[in-house]
XYZ file of C-alpha atoms in Angstrom:
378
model
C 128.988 89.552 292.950
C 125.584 88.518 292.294
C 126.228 84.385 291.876
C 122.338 83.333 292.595
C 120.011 85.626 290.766
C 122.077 85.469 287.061
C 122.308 82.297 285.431
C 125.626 81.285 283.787
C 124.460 81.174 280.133
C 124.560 85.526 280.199
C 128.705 85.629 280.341
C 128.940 82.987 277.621
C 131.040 84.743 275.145
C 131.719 81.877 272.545
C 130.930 78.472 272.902
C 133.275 76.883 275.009
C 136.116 74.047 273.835
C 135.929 70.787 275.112
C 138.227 69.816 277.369
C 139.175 66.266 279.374
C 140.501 68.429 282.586
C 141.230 71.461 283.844
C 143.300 74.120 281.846
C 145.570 76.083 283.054
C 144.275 79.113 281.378
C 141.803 81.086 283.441
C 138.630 83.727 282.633
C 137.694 86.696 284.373
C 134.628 88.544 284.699
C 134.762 91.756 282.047
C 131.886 94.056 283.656
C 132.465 96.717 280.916
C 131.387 94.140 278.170
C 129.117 91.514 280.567
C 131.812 88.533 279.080
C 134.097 86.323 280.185
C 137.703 87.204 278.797
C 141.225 84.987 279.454
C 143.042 86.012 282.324
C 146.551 87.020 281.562
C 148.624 87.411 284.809
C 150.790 90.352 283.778
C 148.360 92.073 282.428
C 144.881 91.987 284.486
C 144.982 92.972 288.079
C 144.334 89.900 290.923
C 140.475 89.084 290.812
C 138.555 87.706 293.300
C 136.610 84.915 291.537
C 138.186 83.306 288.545
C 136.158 81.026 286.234
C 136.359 78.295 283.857
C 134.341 76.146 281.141
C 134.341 72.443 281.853
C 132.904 69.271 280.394
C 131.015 67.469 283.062
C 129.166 64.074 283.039
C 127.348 62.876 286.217
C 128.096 59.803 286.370
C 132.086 60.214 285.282
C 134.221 61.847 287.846
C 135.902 64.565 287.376
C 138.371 64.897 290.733
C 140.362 67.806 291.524
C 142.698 69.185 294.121
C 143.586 72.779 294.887
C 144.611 74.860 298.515
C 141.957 76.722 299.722
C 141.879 79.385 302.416
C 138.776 79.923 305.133
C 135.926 81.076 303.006
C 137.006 80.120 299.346
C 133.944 79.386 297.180
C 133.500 77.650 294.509
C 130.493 77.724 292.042
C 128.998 75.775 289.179
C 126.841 77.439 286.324
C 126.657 80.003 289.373
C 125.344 77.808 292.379
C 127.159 77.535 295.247
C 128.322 74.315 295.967
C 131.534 74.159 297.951
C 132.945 76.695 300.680
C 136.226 75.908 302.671
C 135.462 75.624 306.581
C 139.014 76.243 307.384
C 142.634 76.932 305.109
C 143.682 73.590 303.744
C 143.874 71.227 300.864
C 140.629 69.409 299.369
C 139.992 67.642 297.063
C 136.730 67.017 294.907
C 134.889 65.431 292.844
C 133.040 68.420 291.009
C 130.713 65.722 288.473
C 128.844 64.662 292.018
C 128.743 68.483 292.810
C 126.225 68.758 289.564
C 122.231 68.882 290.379
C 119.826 65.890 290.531
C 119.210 65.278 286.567
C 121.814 67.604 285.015
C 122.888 65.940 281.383
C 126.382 66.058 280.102
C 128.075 68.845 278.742
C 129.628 72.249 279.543
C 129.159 73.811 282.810
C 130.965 76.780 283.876
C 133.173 76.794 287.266
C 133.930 79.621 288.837
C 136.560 79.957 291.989
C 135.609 82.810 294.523
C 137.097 84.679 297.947
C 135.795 87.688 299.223
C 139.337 89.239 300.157
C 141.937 87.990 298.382
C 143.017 86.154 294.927
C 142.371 82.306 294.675
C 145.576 80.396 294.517
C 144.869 78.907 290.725
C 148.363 77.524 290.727
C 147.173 74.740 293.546
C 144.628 73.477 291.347
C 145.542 70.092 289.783
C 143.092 67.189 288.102
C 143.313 64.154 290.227
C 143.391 60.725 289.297
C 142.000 58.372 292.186
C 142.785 55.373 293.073
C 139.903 54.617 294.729
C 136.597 55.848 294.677
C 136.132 59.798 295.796
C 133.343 58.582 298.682
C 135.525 58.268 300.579
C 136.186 61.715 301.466
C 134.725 63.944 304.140
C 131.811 66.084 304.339
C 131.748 68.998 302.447
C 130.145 72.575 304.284
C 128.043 73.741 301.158
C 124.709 74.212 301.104
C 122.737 71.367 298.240
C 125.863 69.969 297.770
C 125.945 66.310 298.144
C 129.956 65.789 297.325
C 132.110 64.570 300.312
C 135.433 67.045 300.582
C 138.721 65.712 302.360
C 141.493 68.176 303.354
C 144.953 66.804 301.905
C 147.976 67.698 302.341
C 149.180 71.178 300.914
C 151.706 69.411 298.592
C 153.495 72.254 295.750
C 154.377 71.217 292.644
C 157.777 73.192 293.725
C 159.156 70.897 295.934
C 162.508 70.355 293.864
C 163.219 73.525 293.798
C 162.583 73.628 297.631
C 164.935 70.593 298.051
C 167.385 72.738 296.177
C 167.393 76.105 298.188
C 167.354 73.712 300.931
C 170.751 72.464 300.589
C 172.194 75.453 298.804
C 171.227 76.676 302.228
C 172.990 74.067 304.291
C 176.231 74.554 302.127
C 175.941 78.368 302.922
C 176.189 77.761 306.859
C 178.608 75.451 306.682
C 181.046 77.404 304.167
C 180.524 80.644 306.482
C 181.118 78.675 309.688
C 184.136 77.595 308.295
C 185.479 80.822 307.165
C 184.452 82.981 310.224
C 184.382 80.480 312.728
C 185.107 82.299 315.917
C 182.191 85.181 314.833
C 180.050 82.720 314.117
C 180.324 80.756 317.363
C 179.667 83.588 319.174
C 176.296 84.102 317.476
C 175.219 80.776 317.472
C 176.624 79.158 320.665
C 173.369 78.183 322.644
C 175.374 79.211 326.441
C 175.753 82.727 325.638
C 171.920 83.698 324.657
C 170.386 84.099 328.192
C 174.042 85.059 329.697
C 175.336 87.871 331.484
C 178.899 87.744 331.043
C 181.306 90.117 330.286
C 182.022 88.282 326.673
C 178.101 89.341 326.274
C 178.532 92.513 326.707
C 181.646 93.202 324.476
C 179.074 91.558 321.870
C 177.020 94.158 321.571
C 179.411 96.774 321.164
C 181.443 95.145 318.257
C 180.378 96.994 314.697
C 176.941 95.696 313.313
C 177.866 95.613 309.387
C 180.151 92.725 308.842
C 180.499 90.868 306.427
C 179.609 87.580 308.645
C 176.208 89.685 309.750
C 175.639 90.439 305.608
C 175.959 86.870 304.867
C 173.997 85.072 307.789
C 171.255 87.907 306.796
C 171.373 86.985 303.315
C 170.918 83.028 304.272
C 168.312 83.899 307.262
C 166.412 85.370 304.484
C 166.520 82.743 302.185
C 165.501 80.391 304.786
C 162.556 82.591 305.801
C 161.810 83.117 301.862
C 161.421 79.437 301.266
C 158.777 79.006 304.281
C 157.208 81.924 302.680
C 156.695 80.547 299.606
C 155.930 76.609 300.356
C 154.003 77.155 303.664
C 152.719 80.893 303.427
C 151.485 81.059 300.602
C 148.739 84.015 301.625
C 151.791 86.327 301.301
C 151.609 86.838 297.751
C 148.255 87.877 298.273
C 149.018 91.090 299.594
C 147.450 93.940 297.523
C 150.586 96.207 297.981
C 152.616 93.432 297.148
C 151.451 92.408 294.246
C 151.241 96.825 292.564
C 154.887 96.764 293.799
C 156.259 92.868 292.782
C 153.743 91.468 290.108
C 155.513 88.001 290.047
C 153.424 84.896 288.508
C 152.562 82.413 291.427
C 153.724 80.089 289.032
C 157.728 81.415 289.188
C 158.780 79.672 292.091
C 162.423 80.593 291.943
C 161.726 84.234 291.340
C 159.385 84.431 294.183
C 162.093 83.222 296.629
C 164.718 85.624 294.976
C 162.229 88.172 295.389
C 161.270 87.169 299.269
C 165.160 87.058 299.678
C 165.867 90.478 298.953
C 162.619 91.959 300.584
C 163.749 90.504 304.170
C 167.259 91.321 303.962
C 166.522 95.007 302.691
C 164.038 94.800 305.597
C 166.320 93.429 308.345
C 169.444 95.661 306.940
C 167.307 98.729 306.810
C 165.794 98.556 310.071
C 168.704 100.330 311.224
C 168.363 102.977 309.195
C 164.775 103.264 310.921
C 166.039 102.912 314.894
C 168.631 106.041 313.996
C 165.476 107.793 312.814
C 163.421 106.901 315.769
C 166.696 107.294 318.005
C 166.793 110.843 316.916
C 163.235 111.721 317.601
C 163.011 109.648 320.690
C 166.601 111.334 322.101
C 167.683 107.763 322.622
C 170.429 107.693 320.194
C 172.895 105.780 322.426
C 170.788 102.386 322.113
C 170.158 101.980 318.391
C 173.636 100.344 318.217
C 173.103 98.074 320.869
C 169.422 97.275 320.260
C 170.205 96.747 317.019
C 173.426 94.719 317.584
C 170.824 92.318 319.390
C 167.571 92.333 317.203
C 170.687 90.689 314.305
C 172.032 88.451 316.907
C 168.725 86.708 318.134
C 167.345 87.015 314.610
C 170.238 84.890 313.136
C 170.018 82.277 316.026
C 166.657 81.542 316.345
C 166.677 81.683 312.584
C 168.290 78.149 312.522
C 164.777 76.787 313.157
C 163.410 77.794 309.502
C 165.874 75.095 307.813
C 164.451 72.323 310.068
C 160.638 73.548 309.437
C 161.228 73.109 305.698
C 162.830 69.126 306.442
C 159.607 68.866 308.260
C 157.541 70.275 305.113
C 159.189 68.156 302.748
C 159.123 65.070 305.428
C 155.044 65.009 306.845
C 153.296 67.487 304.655
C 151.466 64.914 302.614
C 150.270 63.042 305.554
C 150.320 65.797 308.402
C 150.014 69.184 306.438
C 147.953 71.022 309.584
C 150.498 69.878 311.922
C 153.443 71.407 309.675
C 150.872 74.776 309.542
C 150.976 74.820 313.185
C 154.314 74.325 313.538
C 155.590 76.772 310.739
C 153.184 79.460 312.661
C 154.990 78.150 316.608
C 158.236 79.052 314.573
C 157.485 82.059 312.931
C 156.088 83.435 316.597
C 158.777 82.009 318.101
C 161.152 83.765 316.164
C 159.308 87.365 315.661
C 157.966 87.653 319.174
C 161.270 85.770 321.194
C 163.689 88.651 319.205
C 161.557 91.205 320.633
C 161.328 90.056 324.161
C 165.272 89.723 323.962
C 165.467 92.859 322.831
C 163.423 94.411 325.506
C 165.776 92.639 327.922
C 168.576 94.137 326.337
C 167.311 97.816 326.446
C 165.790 97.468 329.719
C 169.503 96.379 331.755
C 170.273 99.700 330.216
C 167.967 101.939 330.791
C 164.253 100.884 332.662
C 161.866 100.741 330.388
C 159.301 101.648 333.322
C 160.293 105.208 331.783
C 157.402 105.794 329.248
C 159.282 107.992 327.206
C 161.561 104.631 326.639
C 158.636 102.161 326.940
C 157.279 104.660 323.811
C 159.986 104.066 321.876
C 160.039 100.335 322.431
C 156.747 100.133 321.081
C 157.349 102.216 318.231
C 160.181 100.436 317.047
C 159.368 97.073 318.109
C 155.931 95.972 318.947
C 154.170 97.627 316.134
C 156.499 95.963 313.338
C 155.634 92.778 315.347
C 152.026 93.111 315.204
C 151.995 93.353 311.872
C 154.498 90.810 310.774
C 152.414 88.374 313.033
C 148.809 89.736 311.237
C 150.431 89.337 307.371
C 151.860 85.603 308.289
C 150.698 83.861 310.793
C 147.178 84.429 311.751
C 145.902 85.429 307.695
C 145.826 81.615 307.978
């Protein structure tokens, strides 16, 4: 995209409407016709720059906020004047982005990442308080606005609240109708324990309907972190040509999360028998996979309390919930394969590399890439 050689005046189509603020109606570049035409979500493809005709005064400001991952651009009449140093929440005050002697009037914006879509839902006008100046320097080159990361608040958090107590009712209705099962999956003494109660565990049948149901809420509880911390998920190219959901539907996009985890975690056994069979290791896809479901479900427990700590600090702390969300999500991807390992290994050594092989295959590469897609994207 060439944003310094062609000045902005070339893609005006029609002269633009006034506006007090941003719209939520977006343009994208048409290459065919060299004009800007409106963006309609279910019918254009995800761009990666996104622009927008605004009325600009110098000396009025004109504040907004919007969520911004490492390297997101943004441009006016197509000069560079803001790039995020890192994935957070700014805000800014875009009429002090505007050259020495600019005069009133239209000026186009225009909202830019090399590699993935801009999240245009996150972008909200502002109405300070107190002056803008206050803020902190902004990494853009002849830019003399002052940027402050904020906190990545959504405009979802009701609905959050919401899923967050249907949730609690959930474990408490199944823990009172299968409360023996469940105390067996969730009793803290029995994860690192070798007892003989242990080992019956892991021979008991897999598809319950207390292991369909704790999925089912494990995966709304991981959907919800998905969609208020995570955001970079919907970003995913194959993603969005499979699921074209608006970033706007919040309770669609959980739905949708929902039922992509628990089709994930109920058809992973479906892809140990398959590797079983090639591997000749058929005898430990029950057990392995009795335990992936067991330490899944308890360390699961955590996502709940992430989201009271999202809803609790993340206008005043928002990195520290990042970091913790990410501690979590390791926490819970890497600490079920580990205990899996365990698991295999007082079965059969996985010093064998025809075993180790099969470990990998099954469990290290899904981790890998669960760990590249959410936590370190941000």
């Amino acid at each position: 995209m060439a944003f310094y050689n062609a000045p902005a005046a070339e893609y005006r189509p029609l002269p633009p409407a006034l506006r007090s603020g941003l719209s939520p109606d977006w343009l994208i570049h048409d290459e065919a016709r060299n004009r800007l035409v409106l963006y309609l979500p279910d019918y254009h493809a995800p761009a990666h720059a996104y622009y927008q005709w605004l009325t600009l005064r110098p000396q009025r400001p004109f504040v907004v906020s919007f969520t911004a991952r490492k390297g997101q651009s943004l441009f006016l009449d197509n000069r560079l004047v803001f790039t995020a140093p890192s994935a957070a929440a700014y805000t800014l005050d875009l009429a002090r982005l505007l050259p020495a002697g600019s005069v009133p009037g239209s000026h186009l914006l225009c909202v830019w990442h090399p590699q993935v879509a801009p999240n245009l839902s996150s972008f909200v006008d502002v109405r300070p308080a107190a002056p803008a100046a206050q803020a902190g320097p902004a990494k853009a080159p002849g830019a003399s606005l002052l940027a402050q990361p904020l906190a990545r608040s959504h405009p979802g958090e009701n609905v959050f609240l919401l899923f967050l107590l249907l949730i609690g009712l959930l474990y408490g209705s199944i823990r009172a109708v299968y409360q023996p099962g469940f105390a067996r999956i969730y009793q803290v003494n029995n994860v690192w324990s070798k007892s003989t109660a242990e080992q019956e565990f892991l021979v008991k049948p897999t598809v319950t309907w207390l292991n369909i149901l704790l999925v089912i809420v494990f995966s709304l509880s991981f959907a919800l972190l998905l969609v208020a911390i995570h955001t970079n998920v919907q970003n995913i190219a194959m993603l969005q040509r499979l699921f074209n959901v608006p970033e706007s539907a919040l309770v669609p996009r959980i739905l949708l999360y929902t039922a992509m985890i628990a089709a994930f975690v109920m058809g992973k056994y479906l892809f140990l028998e398959l590797m079983g069979y090639i591997f000749d290791v058929g005898e430990l896809v029950a057990v392995q996979y009795r335990e992936f479901i067991r330490t899944l479900l308890f360390l699961g427990l955590c996502l709940p309390l992430v989201m009271l700590l999202y809803l609790g600090l993340n206008q005043t702390l928002p990195a520290a919930v990042l970091w913790v969300s990410n501690g979590v999500v390791s926490l819970l991807l890497v600490g079920t394969v580990v205990r899996v390992a365990r698991t295999i290994h007082r079965r059969a050594s996985l010093l064998n590399l025809h075993l180790f092989s099969y470990l990998c295959a099954t469990e290290v590469i899904p981790l890998v890439i669960l760990l590249k897609l959410i936590v370190f994207t941000y």
